[in-house]
Short mmCIF file of C-alpha atoms in Angstrom, two decimals:
data_model
loop_
_atom_site.label_atom_id
_atom_site.label_comp_id
_atom_site.label_asym_id
_atom_site.label_seq_id
_atom_site.Cartn_x
_atom_site.Cartn_y
_atom_site.Cartn_z
CA MET A 1 -44.08 71.61 -29.97
CA TYR A 2 -43.35 73.98 -27.09
CA ASN A 3 -40.23 75.19 -25.34
CA VAL A 4 -39.46 73.98 -21.81
CA TYR A 5 -37.99 76.10 -19.05
CA PRO A 6 -34.39 75.30 -17.99
CA SER A 7 -35.54 74.42 -14.45
CA ILE A 8 -37.15 71.31 -15.92
CA LYS A 9 -33.94 69.41 -15.14
CA LYS A 10 -34.96 69.34 -11.46
CA THR A 11 -37.76 66.90 -12.19
CA ILE A 12 -35.61 64.05 -13.50
CA SER A 13 -36.40 60.78 -11.77
CA ASN A 14 -33.40 58.45 -11.51
CA PHE A 15 -31.40 59.94 -14.38
CA SER A 16 -29.15 57.44 -16.12
CA THR A 17 -27.20 57.58 -19.34
CA GLY A 18 -27.92 54.01 -20.39
CA ARG A 19 -25.73 52.07 -22.75
CA TYR A 20 -25.93 50.95 -26.34
CA GLY A 21 -22.75 49.41 -27.63
CA VAL A 22 -21.90 47.55 -30.80
CA ILE A 23 -24.18 44.57 -30.14
CA SER A 24 -27.32 44.84 -32.23
CA PRO A 25 -30.53 43.02 -31.23
CA PHE A 26 -29.94 40.33 -33.85
CA ASP A 27 -26.31 39.88 -32.82
CA SER A 28 -27.53 39.32 -29.26
CA PHE A 29 -29.91 36.62 -30.49
CA GLU A 30 -27.21 34.99 -32.62
CA THR A 31 -24.83 34.89 -29.65
CA THR A 32 -27.51 33.20 -27.56
CA CYS A 33 -28.09 30.60 -30.27
CA LYS A 34 -24.38 29.76 -30.33
CA THR A 35 -24.24 29.57 -26.54
CA TYR A 36 -27.41 27.50 -26.01
CA PRO A 37 -28.06 25.75 -29.35
CA ASP A 38 -29.91 22.78 -27.85
CA SER A 39 -31.90 24.69 -25.24
CA ILE A 40 -35.62 25.12 -25.87
CA ALA A 41 -36.43 28.52 -27.36
CA VAL A 42 -40.18 28.22 -28.02
CA VAL A 43 -42.96 25.92 -26.85
CA PHE A 44 -46.05 26.22 -29.03
CA GLN A 45 -49.02 23.84 -29.29
CA LYS A 46 -47.02 21.20 -27.37
CA ARG A 47 -44.16 21.38 -29.90
CA LEU A 48 -40.67 22.24 -28.68
CA PHE A 49 -38.25 24.25 -30.83
CA THR A 50 -34.57 24.58 -29.89
CA TYR A 51 -32.51 27.70 -30.44
CA ARG A 52 -30.74 25.85 -33.25
CA GLU A 53 -34.06 25.10 -34.99
CA LEU A 54 -35.31 28.66 -34.52
CA TYR A 55 -32.07 30.07 -35.91
CA ASP A 56 -32.19 27.77 -38.96
CA LYS A 57 -35.79 28.81 -39.64
CA CYS A 58 -34.81 32.45 -39.26
CA MET A 59 -31.98 32.08 -41.77
CA SER A 60 -34.31 30.35 -44.24
CA ILE A 61 -36.77 33.25 -44.09
CA SER A 62 -33.93 35.76 -44.31
CA GLN A 63 -32.84 34.13 -47.56
CA LEU A 64 -36.42 34.39 -48.81
CA LEU A 65 -36.41 38.12 -48.03
CA ASP A 66 -33.11 38.49 -49.87
CA GLN A 67 -34.61 36.80 -52.93
CA ALA A 68 -37.58 39.17 -52.69
CA GLY A 69 -35.18 42.11 -52.91
CA VAL A 70 -35.82 43.47 -49.41
CA LYS A 71 -33.40 46.32 -48.64
CA ALA A 72 -32.03 47.58 -45.33
CA ASN A 73 -34.14 50.19 -43.50
CA THR A 74 -37.30 49.33 -45.43
CA VAL A 75 -40.46 47.97 -43.82
CA VAL A 76 -41.50 44.31 -43.92
CA ALA A 77 -44.92 43.45 -42.52
CA VAL A 78 -45.61 40.14 -40.77
CA SER A 79 -49.16 38.93 -41.33
CA MET A 80 -49.72 35.51 -39.79
CA GLN A 81 -51.24 33.70 -36.85
CA ARG A 82 -49.30 33.27 -33.60
CA SER A 83 -46.67 30.64 -34.24
CA MET A 84 -42.98 29.83 -34.17
CA GLU A 85 -42.89 31.03 -37.79
CA MET A 86 -44.08 34.46 -36.67
CA ILE A 87 -41.18 34.76 -34.23
CA ALA A 88 -38.68 33.46 -36.80
CA SER A 89 -39.99 36.03 -39.30
CA ILE A 90 -39.34 38.89 -36.86
CA LEU A 91 -35.79 37.69 -36.34
CA ALA A 92 -35.23 37.24 -40.08
CA ILE A 93 -36.30 40.84 -40.73
CA MET A 94 -33.87 42.00 -38.05
CA HIS A 95 -31.14 39.93 -39.72
CA ARG A 96 -31.78 41.75 -43.02
CA LYS A 97 -31.47 45.10 -41.17
CA ALA A 98 -35.04 45.83 -42.23
CA VAL A 99 -37.92 47.15 -40.10
CA PHE A 100 -40.57 44.75 -38.82
CA LEU A 101 -44.25 45.59 -38.58
CA LEU A 102 -46.53 43.10 -36.83
CA LEU A 103 -50.08 42.94 -38.18
CA ASP A 104 -52.90 41.42 -36.18
CA ILE A 105 -54.71 39.56 -38.94
CA ASN A 106 -57.86 39.42 -36.83
CA GLN A 107 -58.33 43.18 -36.97
CA PRO A 108 -60.83 44.68 -39.45
CA LYS A 109 -59.52 44.92 -43.01
CA ARG A 110 -60.10 48.66 -43.15
CA ARG A 111 -57.86 49.23 -40.13
CA LEU A 112 -55.15 46.95 -41.52
CA GLN A 113 -55.30 48.82 -44.81
CA ALA A 114 -54.86 52.12 -42.95
CA ILE A 115 -51.78 50.73 -41.16
CA ILE A 116 -50.28 49.39 -44.38
CA SER A 117 -51.00 52.64 -46.21
CA GLN A 118 -49.20 54.62 -43.50
CA SER A 119 -46.22 52.27 -43.08
CA LYS A 120 -45.63 51.56 -46.80
CA PRO A 121 -43.99 48.12 -46.45
CA GLU A 122 -41.83 46.74 -49.24
CA CYS A 123 -43.28 43.27 -48.79
CA ILE A 124 -45.52 41.22 -46.50
CA LEU A 125 -44.55 37.89 -44.95
CA SER A 126 -47.42 35.42 -44.64
CA CYS A 127 -47.77 31.73 -43.80
CA ASN A 128 -50.06 29.29 -45.61
CA LEU A 129 -51.88 26.32 -44.03
CA ALA A 130 -48.96 24.03 -44.84
CA GLY A 131 -46.63 26.25 -42.81
CA SER A 132 -44.75 27.63 -45.81
CA ILE A 133 -43.60 31.25 -45.57
CA GLN A 134 -44.29 33.56 -48.49
CA ALA A 135 -42.76 36.99 -49.13
CA VAL A 136 -45.28 38.93 -51.17
CA PRO A 137 -44.15 42.30 -52.65
CA THR A 138 -46.68 45.05 -52.05
CA GLY A 139 -45.91 46.92 -55.24
CA GLU A 140 -45.50 50.09 -53.18
CA GLN A 141 -43.95 52.69 -55.47
CA THR A 142 -42.45 54.78 -52.66
CA PRO A 143 -41.73 52.42 -49.74
CA HIS A 144 -40.46 53.93 -46.51
CA VAL A 145 -36.65 54.01 -46.37
CA PHE A 146 -35.49 55.26 -42.98
CA GLN A 147 -32.24 57.17 -42.57
CA THR A 148 -31.74 55.86 -39.03
CA ALA A 149 -31.50 52.17 -38.07
CA ILE A 150 -35.09 51.39 -37.13
CA ALA A 151 -36.05 48.10 -35.45
CA TYR A 152 -39.84 48.14 -35.75
CA LEU A 153 -43.00 50.18 -36.24
CA GLY A 154 -45.65 50.35 -33.53
CA PHE A 155 -49.23 51.48 -33.95
CA THR A 156 -51.72 52.74 -31.38
CA SER A 157 -55.22 54.14 -31.32
CA GLY A 158 -55.38 57.66 -32.75
CA SER A 159 -57.59 60.54 -31.65
CA THR A 160 -58.44 61.36 -35.28
CA GLY A 161 -60.13 58.03 -35.91
CA LYS A 162 -57.05 56.56 -37.61
CA PRO A 163 -54.25 54.41 -36.11
CA LYS A 164 -51.00 56.30 -35.53
CA GLY A 165 -47.57 54.79 -36.08
CA VAL A 166 -44.14 55.42 -34.60
CA ALA A 167 -40.67 54.19 -35.56
CA ILE A 168 -38.58 52.65 -32.77
CA THR A 169 -34.81 52.60 -33.24
CA GLU A 170 -32.53 49.58 -33.11
CA ALA A 171 -30.51 51.40 -30.41
CA SER A 172 -33.60 51.73 -28.25
CA LEU A 173 -34.50 48.05 -28.56
CA ALA A 174 -30.87 47.11 -27.84
CA ASN A 175 -31.01 49.22 -24.68
CA CYS A 176 -34.04 47.21 -23.54
CA ILE A 177 -32.33 43.90 -24.33
CA HIS A 178 -29.29 45.00 -22.34
CA TYR A 179 -31.13 46.17 -19.20
CA PHE A 180 -34.51 44.39 -18.93
CA PRO A 181 -33.18 40.92 -18.01
CA ASP A 182 -30.99 42.30 -15.20
CA ILE A 183 -33.74 44.62 -13.92
CA PHE A 184 -36.30 41.80 -13.74
CA GLY A 185 -33.80 39.09 -12.77
CA LEU A 186 -34.32 36.95 -15.88
CA GLN A 187 -31.96 34.02 -16.38
CA PRO A 188 -31.24 31.67 -19.32
CA GLY A 189 -33.60 28.71 -19.05
CA ASP A 190 -36.37 30.69 -17.35
CA ARG A 191 -39.78 29.94 -18.86
CA ILE A 192 -41.84 33.03 -19.66
CA THR A 193 -45.45 33.39 -20.75
CA SER A 194 -46.35 34.84 -24.14
CA PHE A 195 -50.10 35.35 -24.09
CA LEU A 196 -50.31 38.88 -25.53
CA ASN A 197 -51.50 40.01 -28.95
CA CYS A 198 -48.67 40.64 -31.44
CA SER A 199 -49.90 44.18 -32.09
CA PHE A 200 -49.19 45.00 -28.44
CA ASP A 201 -45.56 46.09 -27.91
CA MET A 202 -45.34 44.05 -24.69
CA PHE A 203 -45.26 41.08 -27.09
CA ILE A 204 -41.77 42.19 -28.16
CA PHE A 205 -40.59 41.88 -24.56
CA GLU A 206 -41.97 38.33 -24.36
CA THR A 207 -40.33 37.27 -27.60
CA VAL A 208 -37.38 39.29 -28.93
CA VAL A 209 -36.00 40.44 -25.57
CA SER A 210 -36.48 37.01 -23.98
CA LEU A 211 -34.84 35.14 -26.86
CA CYS A 212 -31.82 37.43 -26.79
CA ARG A 213 -31.16 36.30 -23.21
CA GLY A 214 -31.76 32.55 -23.49
CA LEU A 215 -35.27 32.24 -22.06
CA THR A 216 -37.91 29.70 -23.14
CA ILE A 217 -41.11 31.22 -24.50
CA ILE A 218 -44.35 29.42 -23.59
CA MET A 219 -46.52 30.77 -26.39
CA SER A 220 -50.30 30.46 -26.49
CA ASP A 221 -52.28 30.08 -29.67
CA ARG A 222 -55.29 32.28 -30.38
CA GLU A 223 -57.78 29.96 -28.66
CA GLU A 224 -55.60 29.55 -25.58
CA SER A 225 -55.16 33.33 -25.28
CA ALA A 226 -58.94 33.72 -25.07
CA SER A 227 -59.42 31.12 -22.30
CA PRO A 228 -58.26 31.72 -18.70
CA ARG A 229 -58.47 27.99 -17.96
CA ARG A 230 -56.29 27.10 -20.94
CA MET A 231 -53.76 29.79 -20.02
CA LEU A 232 -53.60 28.38 -16.50
CA LYS A 233 -53.05 24.91 -17.94
CA LEU A 234 -50.14 26.20 -20.04
CA ILE A 235 -48.55 27.75 -16.97
CA ARG A 236 -49.01 24.60 -14.90
CA ASP A 237 -48.04 22.02 -17.54
CA ASN A 238 -44.91 23.93 -18.60
CA SER A 239 -43.75 24.92 -15.11
CA VAL A 240 -43.63 28.60 -16.10
CA SER A 241 -41.31 30.61 -13.87
CA ILE A 242 -41.84 34.15 -15.27
CA GLY A 243 -45.39 35.44 -15.59
CA HIS A 244 -45.76 38.48 -17.86
CA PHE A 245 -49.30 39.85 -17.66
CA VAL A 246 -51.62 42.77 -18.03
CA PRO A 247 -53.17 43.14 -14.52
CA SER A 248 -56.73 42.52 -15.74
CA THR A 249 -55.63 39.28 -17.42
CA LEU A 250 -53.95 38.10 -14.24
CA GLN A 251 -57.09 39.03 -12.31
CA MET A 252 -59.11 36.79 -14.64
CA LEU A 253 -56.66 33.95 -14.00
CA VAL A 254 -56.96 34.47 -10.24
CA ASN A 255 -60.76 34.51 -10.47
CA CYS A 256 -60.58 31.22 -12.33
CA ASP A 257 -58.07 29.72 -9.89
CA PRO A 258 -58.83 31.33 -6.49
CA HIS A 259 -56.46 28.95 -4.67
CA PHE A 260 -53.56 29.87 -7.01
CA GLU A 261 -52.80 26.18 -7.62
CA SER A 262 -51.81 26.69 -11.27
CA LEU A 263 -49.58 29.67 -10.45
CA LEU A 264 -47.35 28.04 -7.86
CA THR A 265 -44.45 27.54 -10.30
CA LEU A 266 -44.11 31.29 -10.81
CA LYS A 267 -41.00 32.87 -9.31
CA LYS A 268 -41.43 36.33 -10.77
CA ILE A 269 -44.43 38.28 -12.05
CA ILE A 270 -44.06 41.31 -14.34
CA LEU A 271 -47.18 43.45 -14.64
CA ALA A 272 -47.71 46.29 -17.11
CA GLY A 273 -50.15 47.80 -19.56
CA GLU A 274 -52.66 49.28 -17.13
CA ASN A 275 -53.12 50.38 -13.54
CA LEU A 276 -52.42 47.72 -10.90
CA SER A 277 -54.83 47.57 -7.98
CA LYS A 278 -53.53 47.23 -4.44
CA THR A 279 -56.12 44.50 -3.83
CA LEU A 280 -54.69 42.25 -6.56
CA LEU A 281 -51.15 42.99 -5.43
CA CYS A 282 -51.87 42.00 -1.83
CA SER A 283 -53.62 38.82 -2.97
CA LEU A 284 -50.56 37.80 -5.02
CA PHE A 285 -48.19 38.35 -2.11
CA GLU A 286 -50.45 36.44 0.25
CA HIS A 287 -50.74 33.33 -1.95
CA LEU A 288 -47.46 33.17 -3.88
CA ASN A 289 -43.77 33.28 -3.06
CA VAL A 290 -42.79 35.58 -5.91
CA ASP A 291 -40.98 38.78 -6.80
CA ILE A 292 -43.47 41.21 -8.35
CA TYR A 293 -42.51 44.04 -10.69
CA ASN A 294 -44.67 46.87 -11.96
CA ALA A 295 -43.60 48.37 -15.30
CA TYR A 296 -44.85 51.43 -17.15
CA GLY A 297 -44.38 52.63 -20.69
CA LEU A 298 -45.97 53.47 -24.00
CA THR A 299 -45.60 52.37 -27.59
CA GLU A 300 -43.80 55.67 -28.21
CA THR A 301 -41.17 54.87 -25.58
CA THR A 302 -40.17 51.30 -26.48
CA ILE A 303 -42.16 48.91 -24.32
CA TYR A 304 -41.24 50.03 -20.76
CA SER A 305 -39.78 53.29 -19.47
CA THR A 306 -40.02 52.74 -15.71
CA PHE A 307 -40.00 49.78 -13.36
CA CYS A 308 -40.49 49.07 -9.67
CA LYS A 309 -39.97 45.96 -7.53
CA LEU A 310 -43.05 45.99 -5.35
CA LYS A 311 -43.34 45.29 -1.62
CA TYR A 312 -46.20 43.86 0.36
CA GLY A 313 -48.43 46.51 1.92
CA GLU A 314 -47.08 49.37 -0.16
CA ALA A 315 -48.75 51.22 -3.02
CA PRO A 316 -48.10 49.74 -6.51
CA LEU A 317 -45.75 52.46 -7.75
CA ILE A 318 -44.40 52.54 -11.31
CA GLY A 319 -40.94 53.26 -9.96
CA THR A 320 -37.98 54.97 -11.58
CA ALA A 321 -36.62 55.34 -15.10
CA LEU A 322 -35.06 52.58 -17.11
CA PRO A 323 -31.37 53.42 -17.69
CA GLY A 324 -31.07 55.66 -20.72
CA ASN A 325 -34.37 57.41 -19.98
CA GLN A 326 -35.45 60.38 -17.91
CA ILE A 327 -38.88 60.93 -16.35
CA TYR A 328 -40.16 64.46 -15.75
CA ILE A 329 -43.16 65.56 -13.66
CA LEU A 330 -44.33 68.99 -14.84
CA ASP A 331 -47.19 71.33 -13.99
CA GLU A 332 -49.51 73.11 -16.42
CA ASN A 333 -46.80 75.72 -17.14
CA ASN A 334 -44.14 73.10 -17.92
CA GLN A 335 -42.46 73.81 -14.60
CA PRO A 336 -41.19 71.04 -12.28
CA VAL A 337 -43.45 70.08 -9.41
CA GLU A 338 -42.21 69.56 -5.87
CA CYS A 339 -42.03 66.09 -4.37
CA GLY A 340 -45.44 65.09 -3.09
CA LYS A 341 -47.21 67.13 -5.78
CA THR A 342 -49.00 65.84 -8.87
CA GLY A 343 -48.11 66.72 -12.44
CA HIS A 344 -47.92 65.53 -16.02
CA ILE A 345 -45.56 62.64 -16.85
CA TYR A 346 -43.03 63.35 -19.61
CA ILE A 347 -40.43 60.89 -20.91
CA SER A 348 -37.13 61.56 -22.64
CA GLY A 349 -34.11 59.51 -23.57
CA ILE A 350 -32.92 56.69 -25.78
CA SER A 351 -36.26 54.85 -25.68
CA LEU A 352 -38.23 57.69 -27.26
CA TYR A 353 -39.47 57.02 -30.78
CA GLU A 354 -37.40 58.30 -33.69
CA THR A 355 -40.25 59.68 -35.78
CA ARG A 356 -43.98 59.50 -36.26
CA LEU A 357 -45.37 58.27 -39.53
CA ASP A 358 -47.98 61.00 -39.18
CA THR A 359 -45.93 64.10 -38.30
CA GLN A 360 -49.05 66.02 -37.35
CA GLU A 361 -49.17 64.01 -34.11
CA ASP A 362 -45.88 65.54 -32.87
CA LYS A 363 -47.89 68.06 -30.84
CA ASP A 364 -47.18 65.73 -27.88
CA LEU A 365 -43.51 66.75 -27.88
CA LEU A 366 -41.78 69.44 -25.89
CA ILE A 367 -38.32 70.63 -26.91
CA TYR A 368 -35.61 71.65 -24.45
CA HIS A 369 -32.08 72.35 -25.75
CA GLU A 370 -32.66 70.00 -28.67
CA LYS A 371 -33.89 67.26 -26.32
CA LYS A 372 -37.30 65.74 -27.05
CA LEU A 373 -39.70 65.22 -24.16
CA TYR A 374 -42.84 63.20 -24.78
CA ASN A 375 -46.09 64.09 -23.05
CA THR A 376 -47.53 60.72 -22.04
CA GLY A 377 -50.95 62.16 -21.23
CA ASP A 378 -50.67 60.55 -17.80
CA MET A 379 -50.61 62.16 -14.36
CA GLY A 380 -48.07 61.20 -11.73
CA LEU A 381 -46.86 61.99 -8.25
CA LEU A 382 -43.14 62.16 -7.49
CA HIS A 383 -42.18 60.62 -4.13
CA GLU A 384 -39.17 61.66 -2.07
CA SER A 385 -37.57 58.31 -2.97
CA GLY A 386 -37.66 59.25 -6.65
CA ASP A 387 -40.36 56.65 -7.34
CA ILE A 388 -43.40 57.71 -9.31
CA GLU A 389 -47.00 56.96 -8.48
CA PHE A 390 -49.31 56.63 -11.49
CA LEU A 391 -52.53 58.66 -11.04
CA GLY A 392 -54.36 58.05 -14.32
CA ARG A 393 -55.09 59.80 -17.59
CA GLN A 394 -55.42 63.53 -18.19
CA ASP A 395 -57.52 63.20 -21.35
CA ARG A 396 -59.90 60.90 -23.21
CA GLN A 397 -57.34 58.12 -23.54
CA ILE A 398 -57.77 55.02 -21.39
CA LYS A 399 -56.34 51.53 -21.06
CA LEU A 400 -58.55 48.48 -21.19
CA ARG A 401 -57.03 45.02 -20.69
CA GLY A 402 -53.67 46.56 -21.53
CA TYR A 403 -54.74 48.16 -24.82
CA ARG A 404 -54.38 51.92 -25.15
CA ILE A 405 -57.64 53.33 -26.51
CA HIS A 406 -58.63 56.82 -27.55
CA LEU A 407 -62.30 57.04 -26.61
CA SER A 408 -62.63 59.81 -29.19
CA GLU A 409 -61.70 57.31 -31.92
CA ILE A 410 -64.67 55.11 -30.97
CA GLU A 411 -66.90 58.19 -30.85
CA HIS A 412 -65.66 59.33 -34.25
CA VAL A 413 -66.37 55.96 -35.89
CA ALA A 414 -69.80 55.59 -34.24
CA ALA A 415 -70.84 59.12 -35.22
CA ASP A 416 -70.03 58.28 -38.83
CA MET A 417 -72.98 55.88 -38.94
CA ALA A 418 -76.10 57.15 -40.67
CA GLY A 419 -78.71 58.33 -38.19
CA VAL A 420 -76.30 58.84 -35.28
CA ASP A 421 -75.97 62.41 -34.04
CA ASN A 422 -73.69 62.80 -31.02
CA THR A 423 -71.74 60.08 -29.22
CA VAL A 424 -69.81 59.62 -25.99
CA ALA A 425 -67.75 56.55 -25.13
CA ASN A 426 -66.82 55.89 -21.52
CA ILE A 427 -65.44 53.08 -19.41
CA TYR A 428 -67.21 52.02 -16.22
CA LYS A 429 -67.04 49.13 -13.80
CA ARG A 430 -69.86 46.60 -13.52
CA PRO A 431 -70.92 45.31 -10.08
CA SER A 432 -68.56 42.37 -10.73
CA GLY A 433 -65.66 44.81 -10.98
CA GLU A 434 -65.13 44.21 -14.70
CA SER A 435 -64.26 47.31 -16.75
CA THR A 436 -66.75 47.80 -19.56
CA LEU A 437 -66.82 50.07 -22.61
CA CYS A 438 -70.14 51.86 -23.02
CA LEU A 439 -71.33 54.02 -25.93
CA PHE A 440 -73.99 56.67 -25.40
CA TYR A 441 -75.59 58.18 -28.48
CA THR A 442 -78.37 60.48 -29.60
CA SER A 443 -80.49 60.05 -32.71
CA LYS A 444 -83.79 61.13 -34.20
CA TYR A 445 -84.49 57.48 -34.82
CA SER A 446 -84.73 54.36 -32.71
CA LEU A 447 -81.49 52.66 -33.73
CA ASN A 448 -80.64 49.01 -33.22
CA ALA A 449 -77.62 48.58 -30.94
CA ASP A 450 -76.52 45.50 -32.90
CA ASP A 451 -76.31 47.61 -36.06
CA ILE A 452 -74.07 50.14 -34.31
CA ARG A 453 -71.94 47.35 -32.86
CA LYS A 454 -71.53 45.83 -36.33
CA HIS A 455 -70.65 49.23 -37.83
CA ILE A 456 -67.91 49.80 -35.23
CA GLY A 457 -66.69 46.20 -35.43
CA ASN A 458 -66.10 46.52 -39.17
CA ARG A 459 -63.72 49.43 -38.60
CA LEU A 460 -62.08 48.95 -35.22
CA PRO A 461 -60.38 46.06 -33.39
CA LYS A 462 -62.53 43.88 -31.17
CA TYR A 463 -61.09 45.35 -27.97
CA MET A 464 -62.37 48.80 -29.05
CA VAL A 465 -65.96 47.68 -29.70
CA PRO A 466 -68.25 48.76 -26.82
CA VAL A 467 -70.21 46.13 -24.94
CA CYS A 468 -72.98 48.43 -23.76
CA TYR A 469 -75.08 50.79 -25.94
CA ILE A 470 -77.45 53.38 -24.49
CA GLN A 471 -79.53 55.78 -26.57
CA ILE A 472 -80.38 58.99 -24.72
CA ALA A 473 -82.49 62.03 -25.53
CA SER A 474 -79.71 64.58 -25.02
CA PHE A 475 -76.28 65.11 -23.51
CA ASP A 476 -75.29 67.59 -20.82
CA TYR A 477 -72.92 70.40 -21.76
CA LEU A 478 -70.21 72.30 -19.90
CA SER A 479 -70.18 76.07 -19.41
CA ASN A 480 -67.77 76.44 -22.33
CA GLY A 481 -70.30 74.80 -24.62
CA LYS A 482 -68.43 71.50 -24.89
CA LEU A 483 -70.19 68.20 -24.41
CA ASN A 484 -69.79 66.91 -20.84
CA CYS A 485 -68.26 63.48 -21.38
CA ARG A 486 -68.07 62.86 -17.63
CA SER A 487 -71.62 63.84 -16.77
CA PRO A 488 -72.89 61.96 -13.67
CA LYS A 489 -76.06 61.25 -15.66
CA LEU A 490 -74.15 58.94 -17.98
CA GLU A 491 -72.68 56.88 -15.16
CA ARG A 492 -76.11 56.65 -13.51
CA LEU A 493 -77.66 55.34 -16.74
CA PHE A 494 -74.90 52.75 -17.03
CA LYS A 495 -75.42 51.57 -13.46
CA GLU A 496 -79.16 51.28 -14.05
CA ARG A 497 -78.47 49.13 -17.11
CA TRP A 498 -76.11 46.77 -15.24
CA SER A 499 -77.78 46.76 -11.81
#
């Protein structure tokens, strides 16, 4: 942690105090259920579930948690496939005033074990083939018991080779529930997509936030989430009005439906998770009659921290701060930059995480008069309007299809394989425009790329497993003796491979 100069206050973009009253996230959901009991809450695998049915399922699971002895402020993990039961389990944990942790059961066992070891849940909710929910105690001798009301735990890729977790407060989630629907113009009865992986915090926007405001969730199953054509069919068949996408996913849908015929029901599109290209933005405006929003945030700052309603012909800015948050643009000396200058993006406010499960990672915080500022690792440019333009990463962290990835984590895991010496992971674009993870490595031996792929796949999620593997004789080095991860030679070798 470092101190920040008092003049930092000049860099606030759209300062707002925000509001968090007495209405908790679960109380918001319960109010919605009483107001719209017979409205459709979830559509999944062609089955329709009303708010009354979802609430009843939630209460049933809550009773199960009570019988399992789950206490307030302790962690309950949810380990099940995408389903209505998964959503009901989240709500039931919120009802018990416990902390939910969503586990992607398709991730490698070793990574899941690392997450469970760090989060120390009191029990794990699972669902058998018959659809019955089970609350299985973990036997954890010292489960986490938070002193502050925590809503959920979020995990991201860690630079040390291990996932890193943060605790997000109930107040922060309530702030999102209060403001997001008004910011994005969401109305009860709107139909919103839910195509994202549950380990991705944008999933909480699609589910918890949407349900607290009376929306209908059109939820894909695992197979549908992997197929652009099936996602398009869900949008078309269910007359989806709110599209919530990572830009690269929407680009895949557009490539699959170049005439936009399956997207004509959309009235609003919310994009987040990675950089939005001006080309895609212009194409959307030219083919659809929609409002388009660009959102920006991190797991550490509760889903989204900034938002911008985009206009045709203008750059896809990330906008201004969500009420309750402050955005700072600072230079290398932690001083505010002038408008029109670039700097590092810092976030402060109600949406900032309460604590890290690994306190060693708090090096990303700055402290100013007891206020925490989080270094996002991103670069931004502050416009005269107060809107922020996203300029990319300042380190070895990238986003691929919406997932935040530390390239050093991939390098660390790959280098742990017998026979591998040095490694560099980079992301490049193929001639088709598709972003591709590539691993370069040196070795005394002629190693099989499939063996390296299998080694990484056993320890990291699928989205972190490189597609391309290139063995080279040696790496280039910088004048300070560090390995040159951005050497032009590496990009040239990649282009030769994919030419």
